[in-house]
Amino acid sequence: MDSQDKKPVMPKRKSYKRNKTFFAALFNAFNGIWIMISRERNFRIHIVIALVVLWVGIEFHLSRSDWLWVTVAVSFAIIAEILNTIIEAVVDLTVGDRYDDLAKLAKDVAAAGVVFAVFVEFAILAIILQPYLWHWLGIHNLFTY
Ligand SMILES: Nc1ncnc2c1ncn2[C@@H]1O[C@H](COP(=O)(O)OP(=O)(O)OP(=O)(O)O)[C@@H](O)[C@H]1O
């Protein structure tokens, strides 16, 4: 047996280069968005909700300040989903397949954050959109603009 045979067989590891330019960092950030779209079903649901809200907002001719609230509401849920994915990845990186109470806590609390964010999103959307909805339906609304 020569010395070559004694070397442990290591799996070939991928390497990465640090971002050297602003555009390299931006490219990787867009790659992050693509990862969310291609891998995370729940993220795609948030994007569909955002597109529906965009369409409804255009149809209802929302005022500028209402667009602001709608944008905050939708972004809030999307950012919560991104943070949830980051936490899941970090937990999996740390514990792998092993059961761990803290891993469960981190993942469940991160998921609770998303549920809370979606609740806030829908509450804001309901508050902002309801007068437009009554107007669109031709119903005299109980609330004012
Ligand atoms: N290492 C672990 N130890 C203990 N419990 C875990 C562990 N990993 C996951 N869990 C539990 O299993 C659930 C599902 O975990 P999983 O990693 O599949 O999340 P997920 O379903 O991908 O989340 P999401 O639907 O937000 O993408 C978690 O919410 C958590 O309660």
Short mmCIF file of N, CA and C and ligand atoms in Angstrom, two decimals:
data_model
loop_
_atom_site.label_atom_id
_atom_site.label_comp_id
_atom_site.label_asym_id
_atom_site.label_seq_id
_atom_site.Cartn_x
_atom_site.Cartn_y
_atom_site.Cartn_z
N MET A 1 0.84 -1.19 0.00
CA MET A 1 0.00 0.00 0.00
C MET A 1 0.89 1.26 0.00
N ASP A 2 0.74 2.16 -0.98
CA ASP A 2 1.56 3.37 -0.95
C ASP A 2 0.85 4.46 -0.14
N SER A 3 1.57 5.59 0.05
CA SER A 3 1.07 6.65 0.94
C SER A 3 -0.25 7.25 0.43
N GLN A 4 -0.46 7.19 -0.88
CA GLN A 4 -1.70 7.74 -1.47
C GLN A 4 -2.93 7.04 -0.92
N ASP A 5 -2.85 5.70 -0.72
CA ASP A 5 -4.00 4.92 -0.27
C ASP A 5 -4.40 5.26 1.17
N LYS A 6 -3.46 5.79 1.97
CA LYS A 6 -3.75 6.05 3.38
C LYS A 6 -4.52 7.35 3.60
N LYS A 7 -4.57 8.19 2.55
CA LYS A 7 -5.29 9.46 2.70
C LYS A 7 -6.78 9.19 2.92
N PRO A 8 -7.41 9.81 3.93
CA PRO A 8 -8.85 9.62 4.10
C PRO A 8 -9.60 10.20 2.90
N VAL A 9 -10.64 9.48 2.51
CA VAL A 9 -11.41 9.97 1.36
C VAL A 9 -12.41 11.01 1.87
N MET A 10 -12.14 12.27 1.57
CA MET A 10 -13.01 13.36 2.02
C MET A 10 -13.97 13.72 0.89
N PRO A 11 -15.25 13.95 1.22
CA PRO A 11 -16.15 14.42 0.17
C PRO A 11 -15.68 15.78 -0.33
N LYS A 12 -15.77 15.95 -1.66
CA LYS A 12 -15.32 17.23 -2.22
C LYS A 12 -16.24 18.35 -1.75
N ARG A 13 -15.68 19.35 -1.08
CA ARG A 13 -16.51 20.43 -0.54
C ARG A 13 -16.57 21.59 -1.52
N LYS A 14 -17.77 22.17 -1.59
CA LYS A 14 -17.90 23.35 -2.45
C LYS A 14 -17.19 24.51 -1.76
N SER A 15 -16.64 25.40 -2.56
CA SER A 15 -16.03 26.58 -1.95
C SER A 15 -16.79 27.81 -2.45
N TYR A 16 -16.57 28.92 -1.79
CA TYR A 16 -17.23 30.15 -2.22
C TYR A 16 -16.24 31.30 -2.14
N LYS A 17 -16.54 32.33 -2.92
CA LYS A 17 -15.69 33.52 -2.89
C LYS A 17 -16.46 34.63 -2.18
N ARG A 18 -15.77 35.43 -1.42
CA ARG A 18 -16.42 36.57 -0.77
C ARG A 18 -16.86 37.56 -1.85
N ASN A 19 -17.98 38.28 -1.58
CA ASN A 19 -18.43 39.29 -2.54
C ASN A 19 -17.38 40.39 -2.67
N LYS A 20 -16.87 40.55 -3.87
CA LYS A 20 -15.82 41.58 -4.06
C LYS A 20 -16.42 42.92 -4.46
N THR A 21 -17.58 42.86 -5.12
CA THR A 21 -18.20 44.12 -5.58
C THR A 21 -19.63 44.19 -5.08
N PHE A 22 -20.18 45.39 -5.18
CA PHE A 22 -21.58 45.61 -4.82
C PHE A 22 -22.49 44.74 -5.68
N PHE A 23 -22.14 44.63 -6.97
CA PHE A 23 -23.01 43.88 -7.89
C PHE A 23 -22.97 42.38 -7.61
N ALA A 24 -21.82 41.89 -7.13
CA ALA A 24 -21.73 40.48 -6.74
C ALA A 24 -22.65 40.22 -5.55
N ALA A 25 -22.66 41.16 -4.59
CA ALA A 25 -23.52 41.03 -3.41
C ALA A 25 -24.99 41.08 -3.83
N LEU A 26 -25.29 41.98 -4.76
CA LEU A 26 -26.67 42.12 -5.25
C LEU A 26 -27.12 40.85 -5.97
N PHE A 27 -26.21 40.29 -6.77
CA PHE A 27 -26.53 39.05 -7.49
C PHE A 27 -26.87 37.94 -6.49
N ASN A 28 -26.09 37.84 -5.41
CA ASN A 28 -26.35 36.80 -4.41
C ASN A 28 -27.66 37.06 -3.67
N ALA A 29 -27.98 38.34 -3.47
CA ALA A 29 -29.26 38.68 -2.82
C ALA A 29 -30.43 38.23 -3.71
N PHE A 30 -30.31 38.47 -5.01
CA PHE A 30 -31.37 38.02 -5.93
C PHE A 30 -31.43 36.49 -5.97
N ASN A 31 -30.26 35.86 -5.83
CA ASN A 31 -30.26 34.40 -5.74
C ASN A 31 -31.06 33.95 -4.51
N GLY A 32 -30.95 34.72 -3.41
CA GLY A 32 -31.73 34.41 -2.20
C GLY A 32 -33.22 34.48 -2.48
N ILE A 33 -33.64 35.48 -3.25
CA ILE A 33 -35.07 35.60 -3.59
C ILE A 33 -35.49 34.40 -4.45
N TRP A 34 -34.61 34.02 -5.39
CA TRP A 34 -34.92 32.87 -6.25
C TRP A 34 -35.03 31.58 -5.42
N ILE A 35 -34.16 31.45 -4.41
CA ILE A 35 -34.22 30.26 -3.53
C ILE A 35 -35.56 30.23 -2.81
N MET A 36 -36.00 31.40 -2.31
CA MET A 36 -37.28 31.45 -1.60
C MET A 36 -38.43 31.06 -2.54
N ILE A 37 -38.40 31.60 -3.77
CA ILE A 37 -39.49 31.32 -4.72
C ILE A 37 -39.49 29.84 -5.14
N SER A 38 -38.30 29.31 -5.41
CA SER A 38 -38.25 27.95 -5.95
C SER A 38 -38.40 26.87 -4.88
N ARG A 39 -38.01 27.16 -3.63
CA ARG A 39 -38.01 26.10 -2.60
C ARG A 39 -39.10 26.21 -1.56
N GLU A 40 -39.63 27.43 -1.34
CA GLU A 40 -40.56 27.63 -0.22
C GLU A 40 -41.99 27.84 -0.71
N ARG A 41 -42.81 26.80 -0.52
CA ARG A 41 -44.21 26.87 -0.97
C ARG A 41 -44.94 28.05 -0.29
N ASN A 42 -44.72 28.20 1.03
CA ASN A 42 -45.42 29.27 1.75
C ASN A 42 -45.04 30.65 1.24
N PHE A 43 -43.78 30.79 0.81
CA PHE A 43 -43.34 32.08 0.27
C PHE A 43 -44.11 32.37 -1.02
N ARG A 44 -44.29 31.32 -1.84
CA ARG A 44 -45.04 31.52 -3.08
C ARG A 44 -46.48 31.95 -2.79
N ILE A 45 -47.06 31.41 -1.70
CA ILE A 45 -48.42 31.81 -1.32
C ILE A 45 -48.43 33.31 -0.96
N HIS A 46 -47.41 33.77 -0.21
CA HIS A 46 -47.32 35.20 0.14
C HIS A 46 -47.22 36.06 -1.12
N ILE A 47 -46.46 35.57 -2.11
CA ILE A 47 -46.30 36.34 -3.35
C ILE A 47 -47.63 36.42 -4.10
N VAL A 48 -48.38 35.30 -4.11
CA VAL A 48 -49.69 35.31 -4.77
C VAL A 48 -50.62 36.30 -4.06
N ILE A 49 -50.60 36.28 -2.72
CA ILE A 49 -51.43 37.24 -1.96
C ILE A 49 -51.03 38.67 -2.33
N ALA A 50 -49.72 38.92 -2.41
CA ALA A 50 -49.23 40.26 -2.74
C ALA A 50 -49.74 40.69 -4.12
N LEU A 51 -49.71 39.75 -5.08
CA LEU A 51 -50.15 40.09 -6.44
C LEU A 51 -51.66 40.36 -6.47
N VAL A 52 -52.43 39.56 -5.71
CA VAL A 52 -53.88 39.77 -5.64
C VAL A 52 -54.18 41.13 -5.03
N VAL A 53 -53.45 41.46 -3.93
CA VAL A 53 -53.65 42.76 -3.27
C VAL A 53 -53.29 43.90 -4.22
N LEU A 54 -52.21 43.71 -4.99
CA LEU A 54 -51.80 44.72 -5.97
C LEU A 54 -52.92 44.95 -6.99
N TRP A 55 -53.48 43.86 -7.49
CA TRP A 55 -54.57 43.94 -8.48
C TRP A 55 -55.80 44.63 -7.86
N VAL A 56 -56.17 44.22 -6.63
CA VAL A 56 -57.33 44.82 -5.96
C VAL A 56 -57.09 46.32 -5.74
N GLY A 57 -55.86 46.66 -5.32
CA GLY A 57 -55.52 48.07 -5.07
C GLY A 57 -55.65 48.92 -6.32
N ILE A 58 -55.23 48.37 -7.45
CA ILE A 58 -55.34 49.10 -8.72
C ILE A 58 -56.81 49.26 -9.10
N GLU A 59 -57.58 48.16 -8.94
CA GLU A 59 -59.02 48.19 -9.27
C GLU A 59 -59.76 49.21 -8.42
N PHE A 60 -59.40 49.28 -7.12
CA PHE A 60 -60.12 50.15 -6.17
C PHE A 60 -59.58 51.58 -6.16
N HIS A 61 -58.54 51.84 -6.96
CA HIS A 61 -57.91 53.17 -6.97
C HIS A 61 -57.59 53.65 -5.56
N LEU A 62 -56.79 52.89 -4.85
CA LEU A 62 -56.42 53.24 -3.47
C LEU A 62 -55.73 54.60 -3.42
N SER A 63 -55.92 55.28 -2.30
CA SER A 63 -55.22 56.55 -2.10
C SER A 63 -53.75 56.25 -1.80
N ARG A 64 -52.91 57.30 -1.86
CA ARG A 64 -51.48 57.09 -1.63
C ARG A 64 -51.19 56.55 -0.23
N SER A 65 -51.87 57.11 0.77
CA SER A 65 -51.61 56.66 2.15
C SER A 65 -52.11 55.22 2.36
N ASP A 66 -53.18 54.83 1.66
CA ASP A 66 -53.66 53.45 1.78
C ASP A 66 -52.70 52.48 1.10
N TRP A 67 -52.10 52.91 -0.03
CA TRP A 67 -51.07 52.07 -0.67
C TRP A 67 -49.92 51.82 0.31
N LEU A 68 -49.61 52.85 1.08
CA LEU A 68 -48.52 52.74 2.06
C LEU A 68 -48.81 51.64 3.08
N TRP A 69 -50.03 51.66 3.63
CA TRP A 69 -50.42 50.65 4.61
C TRP A 69 -50.44 49.24 4.02
N VAL A 70 -50.99 49.15 2.80
CA VAL A 70 -51.07 47.85 2.13
C VAL A 70 -49.67 47.30 1.88
N THR A 71 -48.75 48.18 1.47
CA THR A 71 -47.37 47.75 1.22
C THR A 71 -46.71 47.25 2.51
N VAL A 72 -46.93 47.99 3.60
CA VAL A 72 -46.36 47.59 4.89
C VAL A 72 -46.93 46.23 5.31
N ALA A 73 -48.24 46.06 5.16
CA ALA A 73 -48.89 44.81 5.58
C ALA A 73 -48.34 43.61 4.83
N VAL A 74 -48.25 43.74 3.51
CA VAL A 74 -47.80 42.62 2.68
C VAL A 74 -46.31 42.32 2.95
N SER A 75 -45.51 43.39 3.05
CA SER A 75 -44.06 43.20 3.29
C SER A 75 -43.81 42.55 4.65
N PHE A 76 -44.61 42.92 5.63
CA PHE A 76 -44.47 42.39 6.99
C PHE A 76 -44.52 40.86 6.97
N ALA A 77 -45.51 40.31 6.27
CA ALA A 77 -45.67 38.85 6.21
C ALA A 77 -44.54 38.21 5.40
N ILE A 78 -44.14 38.86 4.32
CA ILE A 78 -43.07 38.30 3.47
C ILE A 78 -41.75 38.28 4.25
N ILE A 79 -41.46 39.35 4.98
CA ILE A 79 -40.21 39.39 5.76
C ILE A 79 -40.24 38.33 6.87
N ALA A 80 -41.42 38.15 7.48
CA ALA A 80 -41.54 37.11 8.52
C ALA A 80 -41.25 35.73 7.94
N GLU A 81 -41.74 35.48 6.72
CA GLU A 81 -41.50 34.18 6.07
C GLU A 81 -40.01 34.00 5.76
N ILE A 82 -39.35 35.07 5.34
CA ILE A 82 -37.91 34.99 5.06
C ILE A 82 -37.14 34.67 6.35
N LEU A 83 -37.50 35.36 7.44
CA LEU A 83 -36.82 35.10 8.73
C LEU A 83 -37.07 33.66 9.19
N ASN A 84 -38.29 33.17 8.97
CA ASN A 84 -38.62 31.79 9.33
C ASN A 84 -37.72 30.80 8.59
N THR A 85 -37.53 31.07 7.29
CA THR A 85 -36.68 30.18 6.49
C THR A 85 -35.22 30.23 6.97
N ILE A 86 -34.75 31.42 7.30
CA ILE A 86 -33.38 31.56 7.80
C ILE A 86 -33.22 30.74 9.09
N ILE A 87 -34.18 30.87 9.99
CA ILE A 87 -34.10 30.16 11.28
C ILE A 87 -34.12 28.65 11.06
N GLU A 88 -35.01 28.19 10.17
CA GLU A 88 -35.06 26.74 9.87
C GLU A 88 -33.72 26.25 9.34
N ALA A 89 -33.12 27.04 8.44
CA ALA A 89 -31.84 26.62 7.84
C ALA A 89 -30.74 26.58 8.90
N VAL A 90 -30.70 27.59 9.75
CA VAL A 90 -29.65 27.65 10.79
C VAL A 90 -29.83 26.49 11.79
N VAL A 91 -31.08 26.22 12.14
CA VAL A 91 -31.35 25.11 13.07
C VAL A 91 -30.92 23.78 12.44
N ASP A 92 -31.31 23.57 11.18
CA ASP A 92 -30.94 22.31 10.51
C ASP A 92 -29.42 22.19 10.38
N LEU A 93 -28.76 23.32 10.11
CA LEU A 93 -27.30 23.33 10.00
C LEU A 93 -26.66 22.93 11.33
N THR A 94 -27.29 23.35 12.42
CA THR A 94 -26.72 23.11 13.75
C THR A 94 -26.99 21.70 14.25
N VAL A 95 -28.25 21.24 14.13
CA VAL A 95 -28.60 19.95 14.75
C VAL A 95 -28.77 18.81 13.74
N GLY A 96 -28.86 19.16 12.45
CA GLY A 96 -29.07 18.11 11.45
C GLY A 96 -30.40 17.41 11.67
N ASP A 97 -30.38 16.06 11.57
CA ASP A 97 -31.61 15.28 11.73
C ASP A 97 -31.93 14.96 13.19
N ARG A 98 -31.00 15.29 14.09
CA ARG A 98 -31.16 14.93 15.51
C ARG A 98 -32.32 15.70 16.14
N TYR A 99 -33.10 14.98 17.00
CA TYR A 99 -34.19 15.67 17.72
C TYR A 99 -33.58 16.54 18.81
N ASP A 100 -34.06 17.76 18.92
CA ASP A 100 -33.57 18.67 19.96
C ASP A 100 -34.71 19.60 20.36
N ASP A 101 -34.95 19.69 21.68
CA ASP A 101 -36.06 20.52 22.17
C ASP A 101 -35.90 21.98 21.76
N LEU A 102 -34.64 22.46 21.79
CA LEU A 102 -34.41 23.86 21.41
C LEU A 102 -34.63 24.09 19.91
N ALA A 103 -34.30 23.07 19.13
CA ALA A 103 -34.55 23.16 17.67
C ALA A 103 -36.05 23.28 17.44
N LYS A 104 -36.81 22.45 18.17
CA LYS A 104 -38.28 22.50 18.04
C LYS A 104 -38.80 23.87 18.47
N LEU A 105 -38.28 24.35 19.60
CA LEU A 105 -38.71 25.67 20.09
C LEU A 105 -38.44 26.75 19.03
N ALA A 106 -37.19 26.75 18.50
CA ALA A 106 -36.82 27.79 17.52
C ALA A 106 -37.72 27.73 16.29
N LYS A 107 -37.95 26.51 15.77
CA LYS A 107 -38.76 26.40 14.55
C LYS A 107 -40.22 26.75 14.82
N ASP A 108 -40.76 26.27 15.96
CA ASP A 108 -42.17 26.55 16.25
C ASP A 108 -42.41 28.03 16.51
N VAL A 109 -41.47 28.66 17.22
CA VAL A 109 -41.63 30.10 17.50
C VAL A 109 -41.48 30.91 16.20
N ALA A 110 -40.55 30.49 15.33
CA ALA A 110 -40.39 31.18 14.04
C ALA A 110 -41.68 31.05 13.23
N ALA A 111 -42.28 29.88 13.26
CA ALA A 111 -43.55 29.67 12.53
C ALA A 111 -44.66 30.51 13.17
N ALA A 112 -44.64 30.62 14.50
CA ALA A 112 -45.63 31.46 15.19
C ALA A 112 -45.48 32.92 14.74
N GLY A 113 -44.24 33.34 14.53
CA GLY A 113 -43.98 34.71 14.04
C GLY A 113 -44.65 34.94 12.71
N VAL A 114 -44.60 33.95 11.84
CA VAL A 114 -45.24 34.08 10.52
C VAL A 114 -46.76 34.18 10.68
N VAL A 115 -47.31 33.31 11.54
CA VAL A 115 -48.77 33.33 11.75
C VAL A 115 -49.20 34.71 12.28
N PHE A 116 -48.44 35.24 13.22
CA PHE A 116 -48.75 36.56 13.78
C PHE A 116 -48.67 37.63 12.69
N ALA A 117 -47.61 37.56 11.87
CA ALA A 117 -47.43 38.55 10.80
C ALA A 117 -48.59 38.48 9.80
N VAL A 118 -49.03 37.27 9.47
CA VAL A 118 -50.14 37.14 8.52
C VAL A 118 -51.44 37.68 9.14
N PHE A 119 -51.61 37.44 10.45
CA PHE A 119 -52.79 37.97 11.15
C PHE A 119 -52.81 39.50 11.06
N VAL A 120 -51.64 40.11 11.33
CA VAL A 120 -51.53 41.58 11.25
C VAL A 120 -51.77 42.05 9.81
N GLU A 121 -51.20 41.30 8.85
CA GLU A 121 -51.38 41.64 7.43
C GLU A 121 -52.87 41.69 7.08
N PHE A 122 -53.60 40.62 7.44
CA PHE A 122 -55.02 40.56 7.09
C PHE A 122 -55.83 41.61 7.84
N ALA A 123 -55.44 41.90 9.09
CA ALA A 123 -56.15 42.93 9.85
C ALA A 123 -55.99 44.28 9.16
N ILE A 124 -54.75 44.61 8.77
CA ILE A 124 -54.51 45.89 8.08
C ILE A 124 -55.27 45.93 6.75
N LEU A 125 -55.19 44.83 6.00
CA LEU A 125 -55.88 44.80 4.70
C LEU A 125 -57.39 44.98 4.88
N ALA A 126 -57.95 44.34 5.92
CA ALA A 126 -59.39 44.46 6.16
C ALA A 126 -59.76 45.90 6.51
N ILE A 127 -58.95 46.51 7.38
CA ILE A 127 -59.23 47.90 7.79
C ILE A 127 -59.13 48.85 6.59
N ILE A 128 -58.10 48.66 5.77
CA ILE A 128 -57.86 49.58 4.65
C ILE A 128 -58.84 49.34 3.50
N LEU A 129 -59.10 48.07 3.20
CA LEU A 129 -59.87 47.78 1.98
C LEU A 129 -61.38 47.82 2.17
N GLN A 130 -61.87 47.67 3.43
CA GLN A 130 -63.32 47.54 3.59
C GLN A 130 -64.14 48.73 3.05
N PRO A 131 -63.74 50.00 3.25
CA PRO A 131 -64.58 51.08 2.69
C PRO A 131 -64.64 51.02 1.17
N TYR A 132 -63.51 50.66 0.54
CA TYR A 132 -63.48 50.55 -0.92
C TYR A 132 -64.41 49.42 -1.38
N LEU A 133 -64.42 48.32 -0.60
CA LEU A 133 -65.25 47.17 -0.96
C LEU A 133 -66.74 47.54 -0.91
N TRP A 134 -67.15 48.23 0.17
CA TRP A 134 -68.57 48.62 0.28
C TRP A 134 -68.93 49.55 -0.87
N HIS A 135 -68.00 50.48 -1.16
CA HIS A 135 -68.25 51.43 -2.25
C HIS A 135 -68.40 50.69 -3.58
N TRP A 136 -67.51 49.74 -3.81
CA TRP A 136 -67.49 48.95 -5.06
C TRP A 136 -68.78 48.14 -5.20
N LEU A 137 -69.28 47.64 -4.03
CA LEU A 137 -70.52 46.84 -4.04
C LEU A 137 -71.77 47.72 -4.06
N GLY A 138 -71.56 49.03 -3.93
CA GLY A 138 -72.70 49.94 -3.92
C GLY A 138 -73.45 49.95 -2.61
N ILE A 139 -72.78 49.49 -1.55
CA ILE A 139 -73.42 49.46 -0.22
C ILE A 139 -72.95 50.70 0.54
N HIS A 140 -73.93 51.39 1.17
CA HIS A 140 -73.55 52.56 1.96
C HIS A 140 -72.80 52.06 3.19
N ASN A 141 -71.54 52.45 3.31
CA ASN A 141 -70.73 51.85 4.38
C ASN A 141 -70.94 52.54 5.72
N LEU A 142 -70.70 51.74 6.78
CA LEU A 142 -70.84 52.25 8.15
C LEU A 142 -69.56 52.98 8.57
N PHE A 143 -68.47 52.70 7.85
CA PHE A 143 -67.18 53.29 8.21
C PHE A 143 -66.86 54.42 7.26
N THR A 144 -66.03 55.31 7.69
CA THR A 144 -65.63 56.41 6.80
C THR A 144 -64.28 56.09 6.18
N TYR A 145 -63.96 56.79 5.08
CA TYR A 145 -62.65 56.64 4.44
C TYR A 145 -61.56 57.16 5.36
N1 LIG B 1 -34.34 18.96 14.92
C1 LIG B 1 -35.58 19.00 15.38
N2 LIG B 1 -35.84 18.66 16.66
C2 LIG B 1 -37.12 18.69 17.14
N3 LIG B 1 -38.20 19.04 16.44
C3 LIG B 1 -38.01 19.42 15.17
C4 LIG B 1 -36.70 19.41 14.57
N4 LIG B 1 -36.83 19.82 13.28
C5 LIG B 1 -38.13 20.08 13.11
N5 LIG B 1 -38.85 19.84 14.21
C6 LIG B 1 -40.31 19.97 14.38
O1 LIG B 1 -40.92 19.57 13.18
C7 LIG B 1 -41.67 20.66 12.61
C8 LIG B 1 -41.50 20.64 11.11
O2 LIG B 1 -40.13 20.87 10.82
P1 LIG B 1 -39.64 21.23 9.36
O3 LIG B 1 -38.17 21.37 9.38
O4 LIG B 1 -40.26 20.27 8.40
O5 LIG B 1 -40.29 22.64 9.16
P2 LIG B 1 -41.13 22.98 7.89
O6 LIG B 1 -42.33 22.15 7.88
O7 LIG B 1 -40.17 22.91 6.75
O8 LIG B 1 -41.56 24.46 8.15
P3 LIG B 1 -42.24 25.35 7.05
O9 LIG B 1 -43.57 24.72 6.74
O10 LIG B 1 -42.36 26.70 7.71
O11 LIG B 1 -41.31 25.37 5.88
C9 LIG B 1 -41.12 21.92 13.27
O12 LIG B 1 -42.09 22.94 13.33
C10 LIG B 1 -40.75 21.41 14.64
O13 LIG B 1 -41.88 21.39 15.51
#
